[in-house]
Amino acid sequence: MAASIQNCRPVVVSGPSGTGKSTLLKRLFAEFPDTFGFSVSRKDGEVEGQHYYFTTKEDFLALVEAKGFIEHAQFGGNYYGTSIQAVKNIAEQKRICILDIEMEGVKQVKKTDLNARFLFLAPPSVEELERRLRSRGTETEESLGKRLAQAKAELEYSKQPGAHDKIVVNDDLETAYTEFRDWIVDGGKFGASE
Ligand SMILES: Nc1ncnc2c1ncn2[C@@H]1O[C@H](COP(=O)(O)OP(=O)(O)OP(=O)(O)O)[C@@H](O)[C@H]1O
């Protein structure tokens, strides 16, 4: 395994939509500037620290075929994806790559040699999750229903032994942030064994 990925282990942050991943990550990036790299574009087009790599459709599809992506999708005739190589490039730059991805992506990362650590951010309850999604004001009834159904699947998966290395419940924001940050930073080791 490359030394970079051994010392700069990527951190996978997953959890149901509306649990507070962006809220906690924003604080983390503000508290530790120039430490993290972000490889996945957010749904609203925010691309914190991301570098896009443009490629041809043929090359993209060949990389899909070669299982080079953690996640990929097609919107409006364009293809988007997070390649395993893009995550490795962040480690090469001596940064900790944060992957904010859904359950299927989590399972994909487990099949790679990325040596990632897995943190699951859980809501205090599904009822509270629904309240947060409603008060965020970003959802229609239809998208809310879809997000809650997906949330239940994510919560089920999180109960499987070995699914995640750490589960943080985002109830009180200050308490959750401290636990989230301390586990990720790991006394400055960021999960590296030495
Ligand atoms: N501990 C908390 N207590 C109350 N509200 C919170 C807490 N943490 C986050 N929120 C609020 O919940 C809403 C959802 O948070 P956020 O957008 O960070 O979730 P997310 O997990 O990033 O969602 P998505 O995956 O859809 O981007 C926001 O309005 C945020 O301000």
XYZ file of N, CA and C and ligand atoms in Angstrom:
613
model
N 0.837 -1.199 0.000
C 0.000 0.000 0.000
C 0.876 1.254 0.000
N 0.489 2.261 -0.762
C 1.279 3.495 -0.802
C 1.321 4.144 0.575
N 2.477 4.737 0.906
C 2.639 5.354 2.231
C 1.607 6.442 2.459
N 1.295 7.183 1.387
C 0.365 8.305 1.550
C -0.990 7.849 2.069
N -1.489 6.736 1.518
C -2.835 6.297 1.904
C -2.804 5.623 3.286
N -1.600 5.226 3.707
C -1.457 4.629 5.031
C -1.482 5.720 6.116
N -0.869 6.848 5.790
C -0.802 7.948 6.756
C -1.970 8.904 6.640
N -2.483 9.064 5.454
C -3.595 9.990 5.234
C -4.827 9.171 4.853
N -5.357 8.481 5.852
C -6.481 7.585 5.563
C -7.758 8.384 5.272
N -8.423 8.089 4.176
C -9.678 8.781 3.883
C -10.727 8.494 4.965
N -11.597 9.447 5.190
C -12.681 9.262 6.156
C -14.003 9.317 5.404
N -14.763 8.255 5.544
C -16.083 8.200 4.927
C -17.105 8.662 5.958
N -17.793 9.746 5.635
C -18.849 10.248 6.525
C -20.172 9.974 5.831
N -20.946 9.079 6.417
C -22.259 8.814 5.824
C -23.324 8.992 6.887
N -24.545 8.902 6.466
C -25.659 9.105 7.380
C -26.806 9.696 6.603
N -28.014 9.498 7.098
C -29.184 9.951 6.349
C -29.141 11.437 6.013
N -29.714 11.762 4.894
C -29.840 13.153 4.486
C -30.584 13.938 5.565
N -30.016 15.056 5.973
C -30.652 15.887 6.991
C -30.154 15.625 8.402
N -29.240 14.673 8.552
C -28.724 14.355 9.891
C -27.789 15.447 10.398
N -27.124 16.145 9.473
C -26.234 17.230 9.893
C -24.803 17.072 9.415
N -24.578 16.263 8.376
C -23.211 16.032 7.887
C -22.558 17.340 7.428
N -23.286 18.100 6.601
C -22.698 19.362 6.101
C -22.408 20.308 7.240
N -23.320 20.378 8.196
C -23.152 21.282 9.330
C -21.859 20.951 10.081
N -21.635 19.677 10.357
C -20.445 19.272 11.114
C -19.173 19.399 10.269
N -19.274 19.052 8.998
C -18.078 19.133 8.144
C -17.634 20.574 7.947
N -18.590 21.457 7.832
C -18.265 22.878 7.666
C -17.465 23.379 8.874
N -17.902 22.985 10.057
C -17.173 23.392 11.270
C -15.789 22.788 11.314
N -15.706 21.526 10.908
C -14.409 20.835 10.916
C -13.428 21.515 9.963
N -13.887 21.837 8.774
C -13.009 22.468 7.783
C -12.583 23.855 8.255
N -13.478 24.542 8.980
C -13.139 25.876 9.478
C -12.114 25.774 10.603
N -12.264 24.757 11.440
C -11.333 24.620 12.565
C -9.965 24.103 12.119
N -9.943 23.301 11.069
C -8.672 22.733 10.575
C -8.488 23.064 9.092
N -8.109 24.296 8.812
C -7.936 24.641 7.389
C -6.751 23.890 6.782
N -6.792 23.647 5.501
C -5.688 23.006 4.763
C -5.347 21.601 5.256
N -6.272 20.947 5.886
C -6.015 19.604 6.414
C -6.766 18.559 5.609
N -7.952 18.950 5.171
C -8.827 17.982 4.518
C -8.976 18.258 3.030
N -9.369 17.254 2.328
C -9.728 17.400 0.918
C -11.102 16.795 0.766
N -11.847 17.332 -0.155
C -13.235 16.916 -0.322
C -13.379 16.415 -1.732
N -13.794 15.193 -1.898
C -13.760 14.677 -3.263
C -15.129 14.554 -3.903
N -16.178 14.849 -3.167
C -17.504 14.607 -3.732
C -18.294 15.904 -3.790
N -18.860 16.179 -4.946
C -19.663 17.394 -5.070
C -20.957 17.216 -4.295
N -21.458 18.292 -3.723
C -22.692 18.213 -2.964
C -23.866 18.449 -3.898
N -25.020 18.001 -3.445
C -26.205 18.024 -4.303
C -26.553 19.419 -4.825
N -26.207 20.445 -4.019
C -26.548 21.801 -4.414
C -25.458 22.446 -5.274
N -24.498 21.624 -5.691
C -23.483 22.131 -6.598
C -22.284 22.733 -5.892
N -22.336 22.750 -4.572
C -21.208 23.259 -3.788
C -20.067 22.241 -3.955
N -18.857 22.711 -4.217
C -17.799 21.749 -4.522
C -16.548 22.002 -3.708
N -16.708 22.284 -2.436
C -15.607 22.634 -1.543
C -14.300 21.904 -1.842
N -13.340 22.621 -2.292
C -12.000 22.058 -2.458
C -11.899 20.965 -3.506
N -12.936 20.783 -4.278
C -12.896 19.677 -5.238
C -12.188 20.073 -6.523
N -11.498 19.117 -7.090
C -10.958 19.328 -8.427
C -11.699 18.406 -9.363
N -12.200 18.989 -10.399
C -12.821 18.149 -11.422
C -11.773 17.708 -12.422
N -11.942 16.517 -12.910
C -11.088 16.051 -13.996
C -12.011 15.791 -15.167
N -11.770 16.490 -16.263
C -12.629 16.289 -17.420
C -12.069 15.161 -18.264
N -12.979 14.399 -18.808
C -12.553 13.270 -19.617
C -13.610 13.052 -20.701
N -13.309 12.207 -21.632
C -14.308 11.946 -22.675
C -15.319 10.923 -22.157
N -16.462 10.900 -22.808
C -17.502 9.938 -22.422
C -16.959 8.502 -22.529
N -16.195 8.252 -23.586
C -15.651 6.900 -23.792
C -14.725 6.510 -22.647
N -13.848 7.445 -22.269
C -12.906 7.144 -21.181
C -13.657 6.960 -19.867
N -14.696 7.790 -19.684
C -15.490 7.690 -18.455
C -16.125 6.298 -18.370
N -16.757 5.902 -19.453
C -17.459 4.612 -19.430
C -16.477 3.446 -19.289
N -15.284 3.626 -19.837
C -14.263 2.574 -19.683
C -13.861 2.454 -18.212
N -13.777 3.599 -17.522
C -13.409 3.579 -16.107
C -14.546 2.977 -15.266
N -15.780 3.215 -15.683
C -16.928 2.573 -15.009
C -16.786 1.059 -15.155
N -16.505 0.649 -16.362
C -16.352 -0.784 -16.673
C -15.220 -1.404 -15.844
N -14.162 -0.631 -15.680
C -12.981 -1.129 -14.938
C -13.166 -0.993 -13.423
N -14.348 -0.588 -12.994
C -14.678 -0.402 -11.581
C -13.769 0.624 -10.895
N -13.516 1.700 -11.641
C -12.638 2.750 -11.120
C -13.350 3.816 -10.302
N -14.687 3.715 -10.216
C -15.432 4.743 -9.479
C -16.000 4.211 -8.170
N -16.061 5.123 -7.198
C -16.763 4.802 -5.957
C -18.246 5.042 -6.175
N -18.541 6.189 -6.745
C -19.929 6.510 -7.094
C -19.896 7.171 -8.456
N -20.918 6.942 -9.237
C -21.030 7.712 -10.474
C -22.505 7.859 -10.821
N -22.799 8.910 -11.543
C -24.195 9.186 -11.878
C -24.243 10.015 -13.142
N -25.428 10.101 -13.702
C -25.618 10.874 -14.922
C -26.719 11.895 -14.670
N -26.430 13.159 -14.892
C -27.459 14.196 -14.780
C -27.428 15.035 -16.043
N -28.580 15.223 -16.607
C -28.708 16.137 -17.747
C -27.700 15.866 -18.854
N -27.489 14.603 -19.141
C -26.604 14.250 -20.255
C -25.125 14.264 -19.909
N -24.791 14.684 -18.689
C -23.380 14.662 -18.282
C -23.142 13.548 -17.264
N -21.933 13.061 -17.261
C -21.568 12.012 -16.300
C -20.697 12.613 -15.207
N -20.948 12.174 -13.985
C -20.165 12.639 -12.840
C -19.747 11.423 -12.036
N -18.577 11.501 -11.448
C -18.190 10.372 -10.604
C -17.034 10.733 -9.704
N -16.885 9.944 -8.660
C -15.727 10.066 -7.779
C -14.868 8.852 -8.033
N -13.706 9.082 -8.608
C -12.867 7.923 -8.913
C -11.985 7.589 -7.718
N -11.624 6.355 -7.642
C -10.724 5.889 -6.578
C -9.403 6.659 -6.681
N -8.986 6.900 -7.913
C -7.719 7.621 -8.107
C -7.800 9.048 -7.560
N -8.949 9.700 -7.695
C -9.081 11.081 -7.194
C -8.894 11.107 -5.675
N -9.388 10.083 -5.002
C -9.228 10.004 -3.542
C -7.746 9.790 -3.209
N -7.091 8.933 -3.967
C -5.657 8.692 -3.731
C -4.843 9.959 -3.965
N -5.254 10.750 -4.952
C -4.519 11.986 -5.232
C -4.563 12.932 -4.042
N -5.685 12.950 -3.334
C -5.799 13.821 -2.160
C -4.827 13.345 -1.072
N -4.735 12.043 -0.883
C -3.774 11.505 0.097
C -2.339 11.840 -0.312
N -2.080 11.806 -1.608
C -0.735 12.164 -2.105
C -0.373 13.600 -1.733
N -1.419 14.446 -1.667
C -1.190 15.852 -1.292
C -1.143 16.016 0.228
N -1.067 14.891 0.937
C -0.974 14.883 2.404
C -2.197 15.501 3.075
N -3.321 15.279 2.432
C -4.563 15.719 3.061
C -5.444 14.508 3.331
N -6.321 14.706 4.302
C -7.270 13.647 4.628
C -8.504 13.852 3.755
N -8.781 12.878 2.923
C -9.938 13.000 2.039
C -11.213 12.645 2.799
N -12.173 13.538 2.737
C -13.475 13.258 3.341
C -14.435 12.848 2.227
N -15.015 11.698 2.384
C -16.007 11.228 1.415
C -17.378 11.286 2.065
N -18.210 12.163 1.571
C -19.574 12.308 2.086
C -20.474 11.564 1.109
N -20.742 10.303 1.408
C -21.416 9.458 0.424
C -22.531 8.624 1.059
N -23.347 8.057 0.205
C -24.461 7.244 0.691
C -24.040 5.786 0.863
N -24.979 5.033 1.398
C -24.710 3.643 1.763
C -24.095 2.800 0.630
N -24.601 2.959 -0.577
C -24.049 2.145 -1.670
C -22.591 2.503 -1.918
N -22.287 3.795 -1.772
C -20.907 4.244 -1.916
C -20.027 3.682 -0.809
N -20.578 3.629 0.389
C -19.838 3.067 1.531
C -19.430 1.628 1.207
N -20.379 0.889 0.685
C -20.090 -0.522 0.354
C -19.018 -0.619 -0.738
N -19.064 0.310 -1.681
C -18.048 0.312 -2.744
C -16.657 0.602 -2.187
N -16.591 1.586 -1.270
C -15.288 1.954 -0.698
C -14.682 0.754 0.022
N -15.529 -0.038 0.662
C -15.027 -1.212 1.392
C -14.352 -2.223 0.465
N -14.727 -2.177 -0.812
C -14.129 -3.131 -1.763
C -12.800 -2.638 -2.321
N -12.416 -1.403 -1.983
C -11.189 -0.840 -2.552
C -10.015 -0.978 -1.572
N -8.851 -0.527 -2.030
C -7.670 -0.541 -1.153
C -7.438 0.852 -0.561
N -8.514 1.616 -0.357
C -8.362 2.993 0.118
C -8.055 3.093 1.609
N -8.174 1.999 2.335
C -7.793 2.007 3.760
C -8.582 3.061 4.545
N -9.852 3.191 4.200
C -10.672 4.263 4.786
C -11.161 3.921 6.186
N -11.524 4.984 6.904
C -12.220 4.837 8.184
C -13.665 5.280 7.958
N -14.584 4.639 8.665
C -16.003 4.860 8.383
C -16.734 5.428 9.589
N -17.285 6.625 9.413
C -18.065 7.259 10.479
C -19.502 7.405 10.004
N -20.414 7.004 10.874
C -21.835 7.135 10.557
C -22.434 8.182 11.471
N -23.096 9.174 10.876
C -23.765 10.192 11.672
C -25.252 9.838 11.717
N -25.720 9.582 12.924
C -27.111 9.143 13.082
C -27.966 10.265 13.656
N -29.215 10.338 13.244
C -30.117 11.324 13.859
C -30.588 10.774 15.208
N -31.045 11.646 16.122
C -31.560 11.142 17.399
C -32.750 10.204 17.188
N -33.551 10.484 16.164
C -34.700 9.625 15.828
C -35.139 9.973 14.405
N -35.940 9.122 13.822
C -36.449 9.402 12.469
C -37.395 10.608 12.510
N -38.113 10.756 13.628
C -39.034 11.897 13.776
C -38.257 13.225 13.773
N -37.156 13.236 14.504
C -36.332 14.453 14.552
C -35.695 14.724 13.177
N -35.314 13.657 12.496
C -34.751 13.816 11.147
C -35.774 14.494 10.234
N -37.007 14.031 10.315
C -38.068 14.618 9.492
C -38.237 16.105 9.832
N -38.194 16.435 11.124
C -38.314 17.848 11.530
C -37.190 18.685 10.923
N -35.956 18.145 10.961
C -34.814 18.913 10.423
C -34.946 19.108 8.923
N -35.365 18.054 8.238
C -35.506 18.175 6.781
C -36.602 19.176 6.443
N -37.684 19.136 7.181
C -38.775 20.093 6.926
C -38.319 21.514 7.219
N -37.618 21.700 8.333
C -37.264 23.076 8.696
C -36.144 23.611 7.809
N -35.366 22.726 7.182
C -34.345 23.190 6.247
C -35.007 23.820 5.016
N -36.235 23.383 4.741
C -36.998 24.002 3.651
C -36.523 23.652 2.258
N -35.844 22.517 2.118
C -35.303 22.150 0.803
C -36.121 21.046 0.127
N -37.101 20.504 0.834
C -37.738 19.285 0.319
C -39.199 19.479 -0.095
N -39.594 18.737 -1.128
C -41.020 18.610 -1.445
C -41.512 17.393 -0.664
N -42.829 17.195 -0.621
C -43.342 15.998 0.081
C -42.754 14.740 -0.541
N -42.605 14.765 -1.866
C -42.097 13.576 -2.552
C -40.632 13.308 -2.195
N -39.814 14.367 -2.242
C -38.391 14.139 -1.951
C -38.213 13.805 -0.467
N -39.068 14.380 0.385
C -38.999 14.063 1.816
C -39.271 12.570 2.045
N -40.302 12.066 1.378
C -40.652 10.645 1.512
C -39.492 9.755 1.089
N -38.864 10.132 -0.028
C -37.734 9.334 -0.541
C -36.574 9.368 0.444
N -36.282 10.563 0.972
C -35.150 10.686 1.897
C -35.400 9.895 3.174
N -36.644 9.895 3.643
C -36.924 9.158 4.883
C -36.844 7.640 4.657
N -37.281 7.198 3.490
C -37.178 5.758 3.186
C -35.713 5.348 3.099
N -34.928 6.187 2.444
C -33.480 5.919 2.343
C -32.842 5.948 3.730
N -33.303 6.876 4.581
C -32.767 6.988 5.944
C -32.979 5.689 6.705
N -34.146 5.110 6.552
C -34.424 3.858 7.285
C -33.485 2.751 6.822
N -33.227 2.700 5.519
C -32.295 1.681 4.995
C -30.889 1.922 5.541
N -30.478 3.188 5.588
C -29.128 3.513 6.102
C -29.017 3.137 7.578
N -30.091 3.405 8.339
C -30.063 3.103 9.777
C -30.005 1.597 10.008
N -30.719 0.846 9.200
C -30.661 -0.622 9.293
C -29.233 -1.110 9.030
N -28.666 -0.595 7.938
C -27.306 -1.018 7.559
C -26.310 -0.674 8.662
N -26.510 0.491 9.296
C -25.547 0.933 10.318
C -25.516 -0.008 11.512
N -26.575 -0.806 11.664
C -26.616 -1.732 12.813
C -25.852 -3.019 12.535
N -25.500 -3.255 11.285
C -24.747 -4.483 10.973
C -23.341 -4.381 11.563
N -22.898 -5.450 12.222
C -21.552 -5.401 12.798
C -20.519 -5.098 11.719
N -19.622 -4.196 12.041
C -18.538 -3.890 11.102
C -18.906 -2.923 9.993
N -20.157 -2.452 9.964
C -20.544 -1.534 8.887
C -19.769 -0.216 9.007
N -19.599 0.244 10.247
C -18.896 1.512 10.477
C -17.917 1.339 11.637
N -16.911 2.213 11.677
C -15.960 2.157 12.798
C -16.443 3.009 13.961
N -17.267 4.008 13.644
C -17.701 4.940 14.677
C -19.093 5.448 14.345
N -19.950 5.500 15.360
C -21.286 6.073 15.161
C -21.421 7.266 16.096
N -21.766 8.408 15.527
C -22.003 9.611 16.336
C -23.475 9.973 16.170
N -24.154 10.161 17.284
C -25.558 10.591 17.221
C -25.586 12.116 17.309
N -26.138 12.752 16.296
C -26.188 14.217 16.280
C -27.468 14.703 16.962
N -27.390 14.718 18.301
C -28.530 15.226 19.069
C -28.187 16.670 19.439
N -27.449 16.846 20.527
C -26.960 18.192 20.847
C -25.760 18.486 19.943
N -25.818 19.595 19.230
C -24.805 19.891 18.205
C -23.386 19.988 18.774
N -23.232 20.665 19.903
C -21.888 20.835 20.480
C -21.282 19.494 20.877
N -22.080 18.674 21.536
C -21.600 17.356 21.975
C -21.231 16.501 20.764
N -22.114 16.533 19.756
C -21.872 15.710 18.564
C -20.621 16.189 17.836
N -20.455 17.514 17.730
C -19.294 18.021 17.006
C -17.996 17.599 17.694
N -17.964 17.700 19.006
C -16.749 17.333 19.738
C -16.400 15.857 19.505
N -17.404 15.012 19.577
C -17.163 13.576 19.388
C -16.715 13.279 17.948
N -17.359 13.934 17.011
C -17.074 13.799 15.576
C -15.630 14.242 15.291
N -15.289 15.440 15.750
C -13.948 15.992 15.517
C -12.875 15.136 16.193
N -13.119 14.785 17.444
C -12.081 14.054 18.174
C -11.811 12.689 17.553
N -12.853 12.063 17.041
C -12.614 10.750 16.418
C -11.855 10.918 15.098
N -12.235 11.905 14.312
C -11.563 12.110 13.016
C -10.105 12.526 13.234
N -9.887 13.502 14.114
C -8.527 14.036 14.307
C -7.646 13.037 15.068
N -8.253 12.293 15.988
C -7.545 11.188 16.628
C -6.209 11.636 17.240
N -6.269 12.722 17.983
C -5.052 13.234 18.626
C -3.974 13.630 17.624
N -4.381 13.944 16.395
C -3.424 14.375 15.369
C -2.936 13.223 14.496
N -3.352 12.000 14.813
C -2.892 10.843 14.009
C -3.827 10.549 12.834
N -5.047 11.029 12.893
C -6.033 10.798 11.840
C -6.146 9.315 11.472
N -6.073 8.484 12.500
C -6.308 7.062 12.268
C -5.099 6.265 11.814
N -3.971 6.952 11.591
C -2.765 6.222 11.168
C -2.221 5.428 12.362
N -1.608 4.293 12.081
C -1.205 3.435 13.199
C 0.016 3.961 13.941
N 0.835 4.783 13.302
C 1.954 5.375 14.064
C 2.196 6.797 13.645
N -27.657 18.950 16.270
C -28.576 19.573 15.558
N -29.715 19.986 16.143
C -30.681 20.621 15.417
N -30.613 20.883 14.101
C -29.507 20.491 13.447
C -28.432 19.818 14.135
N -27.465 19.547 13.230
C -27.903 20.017 12.040
N -29.129 20.598 12.167
C -29.966 21.201 11.101
O -30.550 20.137 10.372
C -30.656 20.474 8.977
C -29.937 19.403 8.142
O -28.529 19.507 8.341
P -27.483 19.331 7.140
O -27.941 20.086 5.948
O -26.138 19.623 7.710
O -27.660 17.751 6.883
P -26.905 16.759 5.856
O -26.724 15.485 6.576
O -25.687 17.420 5.322
O -27.979 16.584 4.729
P -27.755 16.209 3.144
O -27.141 14.860 3.117
O -29.156 16.237 2.605
O -26.878 17.285 2.587
C -30.033 21.857 8.819
O -31.081 22.805 8.761
C -29.178 22.015 10.069
O -29.063 23.372 10.457
